[in-house]
Amino acid sequence: MYESRLQRVNADRSAKNTFMKVHLLTYLLLITSLQLSIAQKWSFKQHEIGRFGSRMGQTSLRDMDKDGDLDYIFGQRGKLHWYECRFDGTWILHPIGEGATTDVGGCAHDVNQDGWTDFIIGDSWYENTGSPFIPFLLHKKNMISSHDNVVADIDGDGIKDVVSVSNDVNHPVLAWYKIPLDYRQNWDYHRIGKGIHGGISPKGYADLDQDGDLDIVCGDRYYINIDGKGSKWTAKELVPHGGNRPDKYGLALKSWCIDLDRDGWIDIVQAEADTRDARIYWWKNIPEIDSFTFHLVSAEHTDQDFHSLAVADFDGDGDADIASGGGPLSQGIQRLVIWENTSEDGKSWQPHIVLQGYEIHEMVAGDIDADGDIDIVSKPWTGNLHIYLENMSTE
C-alpha cells in the first residue's frame, strides 16, 4: 500500500512538472512570437541607390518622368540631379542643371503648371521641359540663397508661392515670393519676419487658426497671416522647455504641421537641427488660449543632430509616427529613429532604431515601391552613399 501511495505521489509530481514545463514552453513561445512580431513591425530593408556627390541637400520625392513611381531629387549647392527609380529596382542618375545659388534649400514644384515637375532652388528654378532625361532650363529670379524653401499659396489666389528663410549676413530674412500667373514676370518679394538658419521645411505651413488662409511656422516662431494676403503678419514665440539650442550655424529646426492628436486643430512637430544634442517635440494647438503647449517626444538629451523630419503612418495603424536621424553634428553613434505614436493622441511614444552608424541628412519619405506603406530615402552630408529603406513593417 505504501508503494502504491508513493507511486501515486510520484505520478502527480510528474504530471505537475509536465504541466509546468508545457506552460513555461508556451509562455516562452508567446514571448518569442511577440518579440518577432515587434521586430518585424519595425523592419526596414536597406538598398543602395548609388554613390555620388558630397555635402548635398535639396531632397524631394516626385514622379519626374511620369512613369507612375516616385523618383529621388537631390542637390549639391546649386548643382541638381535626380535618380530615376525603375520597376526592376535599379536607380539611374540624371543631371538637372547647375548655376543656382543656395545652401540646402530647394523643393519640387510645377512652376509653369504644364504637368511636369520643376524644381525651385535658392535664387532660381529649373524648368522641366517635358524631357526630364536632359538638363532642365535654368531661370534666375530675385530670390535669396536659402537653407529652406517650401511652396504654399500664401495670398489665396490658387497659385502656390515660394517661402524662403536664411540667416545669411547679407540678407537674414523669412520671406515669400509671389509666383504670378505669368511665371516669367518678376516674383515679388514680401517680408514675413526675421531670418534664422532654418525652420520652415519640410512642412512649416498650415491654417493654424482656422481662418481660411495659410500661416507659417519658422523655428522658434509662428506667423499668423492676418489679412489672408501675406501682407500683414503677427509673430508668436515657440520656446521649448529649457530654451532653444542654437549651435555654430545659428538656430535651425525642422517643422511639420499636422493634426497630431486628431482633435481637429493643426499642431506642430519639430526636430532640432544643426546642433549637437537635439530633441524631437510637438506643440499642441490650444485654440481656447490662442497658443501652443510643449510636449517632448525624444529623450531630453540624445547626442544627435536631427537634420531630418518625416511625419507619417509608418506602421499602418492609422495614426502619425515621427522619423528623424542623426546628422553631421551628432556626438554619439548616428541613428535613424522612428517614434511610434502608441497612444494615438501624441501622449505616449516608443522609439525604434531603424538604422545606426549611417549619417542621416535631409531624408524624405514616401511609398517608393507602391505597396501601400511609407519608405525612406536618405543620404549623408559628409559622404556620397544614397540609400532606400524599404518598409517591411506592414507586410
Short mmCIF file of C-alpha atoms in Angstrom, two decimals:
data_model
loop_
_atom_site.label_atom_id
_atom_site.label_comp_id
_atom_site.label_asym_id
_atom_site.label_seq_id
_atom_site.Cartn_x
_atom_site.Cartn_y
_atom_site.Cartn_z
CA MET A 1 0.00 0.00 0.00
CA TYR A 2 2.88 2.34 0.83
CA GLU A 3 4.46 1.70 -2.55
CA SER A 4 1.12 2.37 -4.24
CA ARG A 5 0.79 5.75 -2.48
CA LEU A 6 4.39 6.61 -3.37
CA GLN A 7 3.73 5.74 -6.99
CA ARG A 8 0.66 7.99 -7.00
CA VAL A 9 2.64 10.87 -5.43
CA ASN A 10 5.41 10.47 -7.97
CA ALA A 11 2.86 10.32 -10.77
CA ASP A 12 1.20 13.50 -9.51
CA ARG A 13 4.59 15.23 -9.28
CA SER A 14 5.48 14.08 -12.78
CA ALA A 15 2.16 15.34 -14.16
CA LYS A 16 2.62 18.64 -12.34
CA ASN A 17 6.15 19.03 -13.69
CA THR A 18 4.96 18.21 -17.19
CA PHE A 19 2.14 20.76 -16.82
CA MET A 20 4.57 23.45 -15.65
CA LYS A 21 7.02 22.67 -18.45
CA VAL A 22 4.26 22.88 -21.05
CA HIS A 23 3.08 26.22 -19.67
CA LEU A 24 6.66 27.53 -19.48
CA LEU A 25 7.28 26.46 -23.07
CA THR A 26 4.01 28.09 -24.15
CA TYR A 27 4.98 31.29 -22.32
CA LEU A 28 8.45 31.32 -23.94
CA LEU A 29 6.90 30.74 -27.36
CA LEU A 30 4.47 33.61 -26.79
CA ILE A 31 7.30 35.93 -25.71
CA THR A 32 9.42 34.90 -28.69
CA SER A 33 6.45 35.38 -31.02
CA LEU A 34 5.78 38.82 -29.52
CA GLN A 35 9.43 39.81 -29.89
CA LEU A 36 9.50 38.62 -33.50
CA SER A 37 6.23 40.47 -34.15
CA ILE A 38 7.64 43.72 -32.72
CA ALA A 39 10.90 43.29 -34.64
CA GLN A 40 9.00 42.59 -37.87
CA LYS A 41 6.71 45.55 -37.28
CA TRP A 42 9.69 47.90 -37.41
CA SER A 43 11.72 46.20 -40.11
CA PHE A 44 13.28 48.13 -42.99
CA LYS A 45 15.36 46.56 -45.76
CA GLN A 46 18.30 48.67 -46.94
CA HIS A 47 19.02 49.15 -50.64
CA GLU A 48 21.82 51.18 -52.21
CA ILE A 49 20.59 53.79 -54.68
CA GLY A 50 24.03 54.98 -55.76
CA ARG A 51 27.20 56.78 -54.77
CA PHE A 52 27.50 60.35 -55.93
CA GLY A 53 28.30 63.85 -54.66
CA SER A 54 29.08 65.33 -51.27
CA ARG A 55 27.61 67.98 -48.94
CA MET A 56 24.17 67.62 -50.50
CA GLY A 57 20.68 68.96 -49.81
CA GLN A 58 17.55 69.87 -51.85
CA THR A 59 15.93 66.44 -51.42
CA SER A 60 12.49 65.57 -52.77
CA LEU A 61 10.46 62.58 -53.94
CA ARG A 62 8.42 63.18 -57.11
CA ASP A 63 7.45 61.31 -60.27
CA MET A 64 9.81 63.18 -62.59
CA ASP A 65 9.23 61.08 -65.73
CA LYS A 66 5.51 60.28 -65.31
CA ASP A 67 6.01 56.52 -65.18
CA GLY A 68 3.89 56.09 -62.06
CA ASP A 69 6.56 55.82 -59.36
CA LEU A 70 8.49 58.21 -57.14
CA ASP A 71 11.93 59.39 -58.21
CA TYR A 72 14.53 60.98 -55.93
CA ILE A 73 15.90 64.52 -56.39
CA PHE A 74 18.91 65.97 -54.57
CA GLY A 75 21.36 68.84 -54.97
CA GLN A 76 24.91 69.84 -54.21
CA ARG A 77 24.63 73.56 -53.57
CA GLY A 78 23.42 74.84 -56.98
CA LYS A 79 24.01 71.59 -58.88
CA LEU A 80 20.93 69.39 -59.09
CA HIS A 81 20.47 65.73 -60.04
CA TRP A 82 17.79 63.07 -59.85
CA TYR A 83 17.77 59.30 -59.57
CA GLU A 84 15.21 57.58 -61.75
CA CYS A 85 13.53 54.72 -59.91
CA ARG A 86 12.89 51.80 -62.26
CA PHE A 87 10.44 48.97 -61.72
CA ASP A 88 13.28 46.42 -61.63
CA GLY A 89 14.68 48.07 -58.50
CA THR A 90 17.56 49.90 -60.17
CA TRP A 91 18.24 53.64 -59.94
CA ILE A 92 19.64 55.69 -62.84
CA LEU A 93 21.34 59.06 -62.25
CA HIS A 94 20.36 62.05 -64.42
CA PRO A 95 21.50 65.71 -64.33
CA ILE A 96 19.00 68.52 -63.82
CA GLY A 97 21.31 71.53 -64.05
CA GLU A 98 23.69 73.89 -62.33
CA GLY A 99 24.11 77.62 -61.79
CA ALA A 100 21.64 78.30 -58.97
CA THR A 101 22.82 79.77 -55.66
CA THR A 102 21.61 78.22 -52.41
CA ASP A 103 22.51 76.47 -49.18
CA VAL A 104 20.47 73.26 -48.82
CA GLY A 105 17.15 74.91 -49.68
CA GLY A 106 15.10 73.57 -52.58
CA CYS A 107 11.75 71.95 -53.35
CA ALA A 108 9.92 70.27 -56.22
CA HIS A 109 7.00 72.17 -57.78
CA ASP A 110 5.28 72.51 -61.14
CA VAL A 111 6.02 76.23 -61.54
CA ASN A 112 4.57 76.77 -65.01
CA GLN A 113 1.64 74.37 -64.46
CA ASP A 114 2.40 72.28 -67.55
CA GLY A 115 2.08 68.96 -65.72
CA TRP A 116 5.83 68.35 -65.36
CA THR A 117 7.74 68.65 -62.09
CA ASP A 118 10.15 71.60 -61.96
CA PHE A 119 12.48 72.44 -59.09
CA ILE A 120 12.87 75.66 -57.07
CA ILE A 121 16.29 76.08 -55.51
CA GLY A 122 17.52 79.16 -53.65
CA ASP A 123 17.61 82.05 -56.13
CA SER A 124 16.48 80.09 -59.20
CA TRP A 125 14.22 77.43 -60.63
CA TYR A 126 14.89 74.64 -63.10
CA GLU A 127 12.24 74.07 -65.77
CA ASN A 128 11.37 70.53 -66.80
CA THR A 129 10.51 70.98 -70.49
CA GLY A 130 8.88 67.56 -70.76
CA SER A 131 12.15 65.78 -71.45
CA PRO A 132 13.41 65.06 -67.91
CA PHE A 133 16.35 62.96 -69.12
CA ILE A 134 18.15 66.01 -70.49
CA PRO A 135 19.26 69.04 -68.40
CA PHE A 136 16.49 71.42 -67.35
CA LEU A 137 16.34 75.13 -68.23
CA LEU A 138 17.73 77.45 -65.53
CA HIS A 139 15.70 80.57 -64.66
CA LYS A 140 17.34 83.07 -62.30
CA LYS A 141 14.92 85.00 -60.10
CA ASN A 142 15.15 87.75 -57.50
CA MET A 143 15.20 85.31 -54.56
CA ILE A 144 17.70 84.67 -51.77
CA SER A 145 20.09 81.81 -51.25
CA SER A 146 18.40 79.81 -48.52
CA HIS A 147 18.61 76.92 -46.10
CA ASP A 148 14.87 76.18 -46.54
CA ASN A 149 12.37 76.55 -49.36
CA VAL A 150 8.73 75.45 -49.32
CA VAL A 151 5.82 76.20 -51.64
CA ALA A 152 2.41 77.27 -50.34
CA ASP A 153 -0.44 79.51 -51.53
CA ILE A 154 0.20 82.46 -49.23
CA ASP A 155 -2.15 85.01 -50.81
CA GLY A 156 -5.03 82.65 -51.57
CA ASP A 157 -5.09 83.17 -55.32
CA GLY A 158 -4.88 79.47 -56.11
CA ILE A 159 -1.23 79.61 -57.23
CA LYS A 160 1.43 78.32 -54.87
CA ASP A 161 4.14 80.78 -53.85
CA VAL A 162 7.71 80.30 -52.59
CA VAL A 163 8.68 80.76 -48.94
CA SER A 164 12.39 81.11 -48.10
CA VAL A 165 14.43 81.56 -44.94
CA SER A 166 18.09 82.34 -44.37
CA ASN A 167 20.37 83.84 -41.75
CA ASP A 168 22.87 84.97 -44.35
CA VAL A 169 24.68 88.05 -43.01
CA ASN A 170 23.76 89.99 -46.14
CA HIS A 171 20.06 89.17 -46.02
CA PRO A 172 18.79 87.46 -42.83
CA VAL A 173 15.08 87.15 -43.54
CA LEU A 174 11.98 84.99 -43.72
CA ALA A 175 10.17 85.99 -46.90
CA TRP A 176 7.74 84.82 -49.56
CA TYR A 177 7.78 85.37 -53.30
CA LYS A 178 4.59 85.58 -55.34
CA ILE A 179 4.60 83.38 -58.41
CA PRO A 180 2.35 85.22 -60.88
CA LEU A 181 0.14 83.51 -63.46
CA ASP A 182 2.78 84.54 -65.98
CA TYR A 183 5.70 82.90 -64.22
CA ARG A 184 8.17 84.74 -66.49
CA GLN A 185 7.37 88.02 -64.76
CA ASN A 186 9.11 89.21 -61.59
CA TRP A 187 8.39 87.17 -58.46
CA ASP A 188 7.53 89.93 -55.98
CA TYR A 189 9.30 89.83 -52.61
CA HIS A 190 7.33 90.10 -49.34
CA ARG A 191 8.96 90.08 -45.92
CA ILE A 192 7.39 87.90 -43.20
CA GLY A 193 9.87 88.19 -40.35
CA LYS A 194 13.41 87.70 -39.13
CA GLY A 195 15.70 85.12 -40.68
CA ILE A 196 17.19 82.13 -38.88
CA HIS A 197 19.40 79.36 -40.21
CA GLY A 198 16.47 77.04 -40.91
CA GLY A 199 12.93 76.44 -39.72
CA ILE A 200 10.18 76.14 -42.38
CA SER A 201 10.91 72.81 -44.06
CA PRO A 202 9.70 70.19 -44.71
CA LYS A 203 6.12 71.37 -43.99
CA GLY A 204 6.07 74.51 -41.89
CA TYR A 205 2.80 75.89 -43.18
CA ALA A 206 -0.89 75.31 -42.39
CA ASP A 207 -4.05 77.13 -41.35
CA LEU A 208 -3.20 77.20 -37.65
CA ASP A 209 -6.08 79.44 -36.57
CA GLN A 210 -8.74 78.06 -38.95
CA ASP A 211 -9.46 81.40 -40.58
CA GLY A 212 -9.13 80.09 -44.13
CA ASP A 213 -5.56 81.10 -45.01
CA LEU A 214 -2.09 79.64 -44.56
CA ASP A 215 0.15 80.61 -41.66
CA ILE A 216 3.90 79.94 -41.40
CA VAL A 217 5.99 78.10 -38.79
CA CYS A 218 9.66 79.06 -38.76
CA GLY A 219 11.72 77.53 -35.97
CA ASP A 220 11.17 79.46 -32.75
CA ARG A 221 8.18 81.44 -34.07
CA TYR A 222 4.94 81.00 -35.92
CA TYR A 223 3.47 83.76 -38.06
CA ILE A 224 -0.25 84.37 -38.41
CA ASN A 225 -1.37 85.58 -41.84
CA ILE A 226 -3.59 88.42 -40.64
CA ASP A 227 -5.18 89.62 -43.89
CA GLY A 228 -5.00 86.34 -45.79
CA LYS A 229 -2.92 88.06 -48.47
CA GLY A 230 0.51 87.72 -46.90
CA SER A 231 0.98 91.45 -46.44
CA LYS A 232 0.48 91.60 -42.66
CA TRP A 233 1.80 89.06 -40.13
CA THR A 234 1.75 88.60 -36.35
CA ALA A 235 4.65 86.66 -34.84
CA LYS A 236 4.31 84.47 -31.75
CA GLU A 237 7.12 82.61 -29.98
CA LEU A 238 7.65 78.88 -29.64
CA VAL A 239 10.08 78.35 -26.75
CA PRO A 240 10.58 74.72 -25.65
CA HIS A 241 11.30 73.74 -22.05
CA GLY A 242 14.88 74.72 -21.28
CA GLY A 243 15.06 77.03 -24.27
CA ASN A 244 16.20 76.55 -27.87
CA ARG A 245 19.56 75.00 -28.75
CA PRO A 246 21.30 77.05 -31.45
CA ASP A 247 24.78 75.89 -32.43
CA LYS A 248 27.61 77.10 -34.66
CA TYR A 249 25.35 77.88 -37.64
CA GLY A 250 22.68 79.58 -35.57
CA LEU A 251 19.18 78.37 -34.76
CA ALA A 252 17.80 75.63 -37.00
CA LEU A 253 14.77 73.38 -36.70
CA LYS A 254 12.72 71.17 -38.99
CA SER A 255 8.96 71.84 -38.83
CA TRP A 256 5.91 69.80 -39.82
CA CYS A 257 2.30 70.95 -39.38
CA ILE A 258 -0.27 68.20 -38.83
CA ASP A 259 -3.25 67.43 -36.60
CA LEU A 260 -1.21 65.02 -34.50
CA ASP A 261 -3.76 64.34 -31.77
CA ARG A 262 -6.71 64.32 -34.18
CA ASP A 263 -8.75 66.94 -32.34
CA GLY A 264 -9.47 68.99 -35.47
CA TRP A 265 -6.73 71.59 -34.93
CA ILE A 266 -3.33 71.69 -36.60
CA ASP A 267 -0.39 71.01 -34.28
CA ILE A 268 3.35 71.49 -34.90
CA VAL A 269 6.07 68.79 -34.82
CA GLN A 270 9.69 69.98 -34.65
CA ALA A 271 13.18 68.49 -34.76
CA GLU A 272 16.19 70.47 -33.56
CA ALA A 273 18.81 70.55 -36.34
CA ASP A 274 22.42 71.65 -36.82
CA THR A 275 23.01 71.18 -33.11
CA ARG A 276 24.96 68.59 -31.11
CA ASP A 277 22.24 67.47 -28.70
CA ALA A 278 18.86 67.74 -30.38
CA ARG A 279 15.33 66.87 -29.36
CA ILE A 280 12.09 65.92 -31.09
CA TYR A 281 8.94 67.53 -29.70
CA TRP A 282 5.49 68.70 -30.68
CA TRP A 283 3.27 71.65 -29.88
CA LYS A 284 -0.42 71.07 -29.18
CA ASN A 285 -2.70 73.72 -30.60
CA ILE A 286 -4.93 75.12 -27.83
CA PRO A 287 -7.42 77.44 -29.59
CA GLU A 288 -9.11 78.46 -26.33
CA ILE A 289 -5.96 80.30 -25.24
CA ASP A 290 -4.69 81.05 -28.76
CA SER A 291 -1.42 79.30 -28.00
CA PHE A 292 0.52 76.01 -28.16
CA THR A 293 1.74 73.72 -25.38
CA PHE A 294 5.05 71.83 -25.47
CA HIS A 295 5.31 68.01 -25.43
CA LEU A 296 8.63 66.16 -25.58
CA VAL A 297 8.83 63.10 -27.88
CA SER A 298 12.50 62.08 -27.72
CA ALA A 299 14.74 61.97 -24.68
CA GLU A 300 15.86 65.33 -23.31
CA HIS A 301 19.45 64.50 -24.34
CA THR A 302 20.23 62.39 -27.41
CA ASP A 303 23.71 63.40 -28.70
CA GLN A 304 22.06 63.52 -32.14
CA ASP A 305 21.72 66.27 -34.74
CA PHE A 306 18.19 65.75 -36.07
CA HIS A 307 18.66 67.33 -39.52
CA SER A 308 15.63 65.48 -40.94
CA LEU A 309 11.94 65.16 -40.17
CA ALA A 310 9.17 63.00 -41.61
CA VAL A 311 5.74 62.57 -40.06
CA ALA A 312 3.71 59.67 -41.45
CA ASP A 313 1.90 56.45 -40.51
CA PHE A 314 4.93 54.16 -40.81
CA ASP A 315 3.30 51.14 -39.14
CA GLY A 316 -0.10 51.37 -40.82
CA ASP A 317 -2.13 51.64 -37.62
CA GLY A 318 -3.94 54.83 -38.58
CA ASP A 319 -2.01 57.48 -36.63
CA ALA A 320 1.06 59.60 -37.37
CA ASP A 321 4.53 58.50 -36.26
CA ILE A 322 7.69 60.63 -36.32
CA ALA A 323 11.01 59.80 -38.02
CA SER A 324 14.37 61.56 -37.81
CA GLY A 325 18.05 60.70 -37.74
CA GLY A 326 21.48 61.81 -36.61
CA GLY A 327 23.08 64.36 -38.91
CA PRO A 328 26.63 65.72 -39.23
CA LEU A 329 26.89 67.40 -35.81
CA SER A 330 25.84 64.30 -33.86
CA GLN A 331 28.13 63.44 -30.95
CA GLY A 332 27.00 59.84 -30.48
CA ILE A 333 26.55 56.96 -32.94
CA GLN A 334 24.22 58.30 -35.60
CA ARG A 335 20.83 56.64 -35.58
CA LEU A 336 17.69 56.72 -37.67
CA VAL A 337 14.78 56.51 -35.23
CA ILE A 338 11.03 56.23 -35.65
CA TRP A 339 8.96 57.24 -32.65
CA GLU A 340 5.79 55.16 -32.65
CA ASN A 341 2.65 57.01 -31.61
CA THR A 342 1.41 54.41 -29.12
CA SER A 343 -1.48 56.40 -27.65
CA GLU A 344 -2.80 57.83 -30.94
CA ASP A 345 -3.04 61.29 -29.38
CA GLY A 346 0.64 62.12 -29.01
CA LYS A 347 0.85 61.48 -25.27
CA SER A 348 2.97 58.33 -25.46
CA TRP A 349 5.85 57.45 -27.80
CA GLN A 350 8.00 54.35 -28.29
CA PRO A 351 11.35 54.82 -30.11
CA HIS A 352 12.51 52.22 -32.63
CA ILE A 353 16.05 52.31 -34.04
CA VAL A 354 15.76 51.54 -37.75
CA LEU A 355 19.40 52.11 -38.72
CA GLN A 356 22.60 53.14 -36.99
CA GLY A 357 26.15 54.04 -37.95
CA TYR A 358 24.99 55.97 -41.03
CA GLU A 359 24.68 59.76 -41.20
CA ILE A 360 21.12 60.95 -41.91
CA HIS A 361 20.68 64.33 -43.60
CA GLU A 362 17.54 65.77 -45.26
CA MET A 363 15.85 62.37 -45.55
CA VAL A 364 12.49 62.11 -47.32
CA ALA A 365 9.66 59.60 -47.01
CA GLY A 366 7.13 58.18 -49.45
CA ASP A 367 5.79 54.95 -50.95
CA ILE A 368 8.72 54.09 -53.25
CA ASP A 369 7.66 50.54 -54.14
CA ALA A 370 3.91 51.33 -54.39
CA ASP A 371 2.97 48.64 -51.86
CA GLY A 372 0.88 50.92 -49.66
CA ASP A 373 3.36 51.74 -46.88
CA ILE A 374 5.83 54.56 -46.29
CA ASP A 375 9.50 54.02 -47.18
CA ILE A 376 12.52 56.26 -46.51
CA VAL A 377 15.23 57.69 -48.77
CA SER A 378 18.29 59.39 -47.33
CA LYS A 379 21.89 60.41 -47.85
CA PRO A 380 24.65 61.85 -45.65
CA TRP A 381 26.09 65.35 -45.58
CA THR A 382 29.66 64.06 -45.38
CA GLY A 383 29.67 61.14 -47.79
CA ASN A 384 28.10 60.01 -51.04
CA LEU A 385 26.03 56.89 -50.31
CA HIS A 386 22.32 57.34 -51.12
CA ILE A 387 20.05 54.67 -49.62
CA TYR A 388 16.45 53.48 -49.90
CA LEU A 389 14.94 51.84 -46.81
CA GLU A 390 12.08 49.58 -47.85
CA ASN A 391 9.38 49.39 -45.19
CA MET A 392 8.69 45.73 -44.38
CA SER A 393 6.74 46.62 -41.23
CA THR A 394 3.17 46.30 -42.52
CA GLU A 395 3.67 43.20 -44.67
#
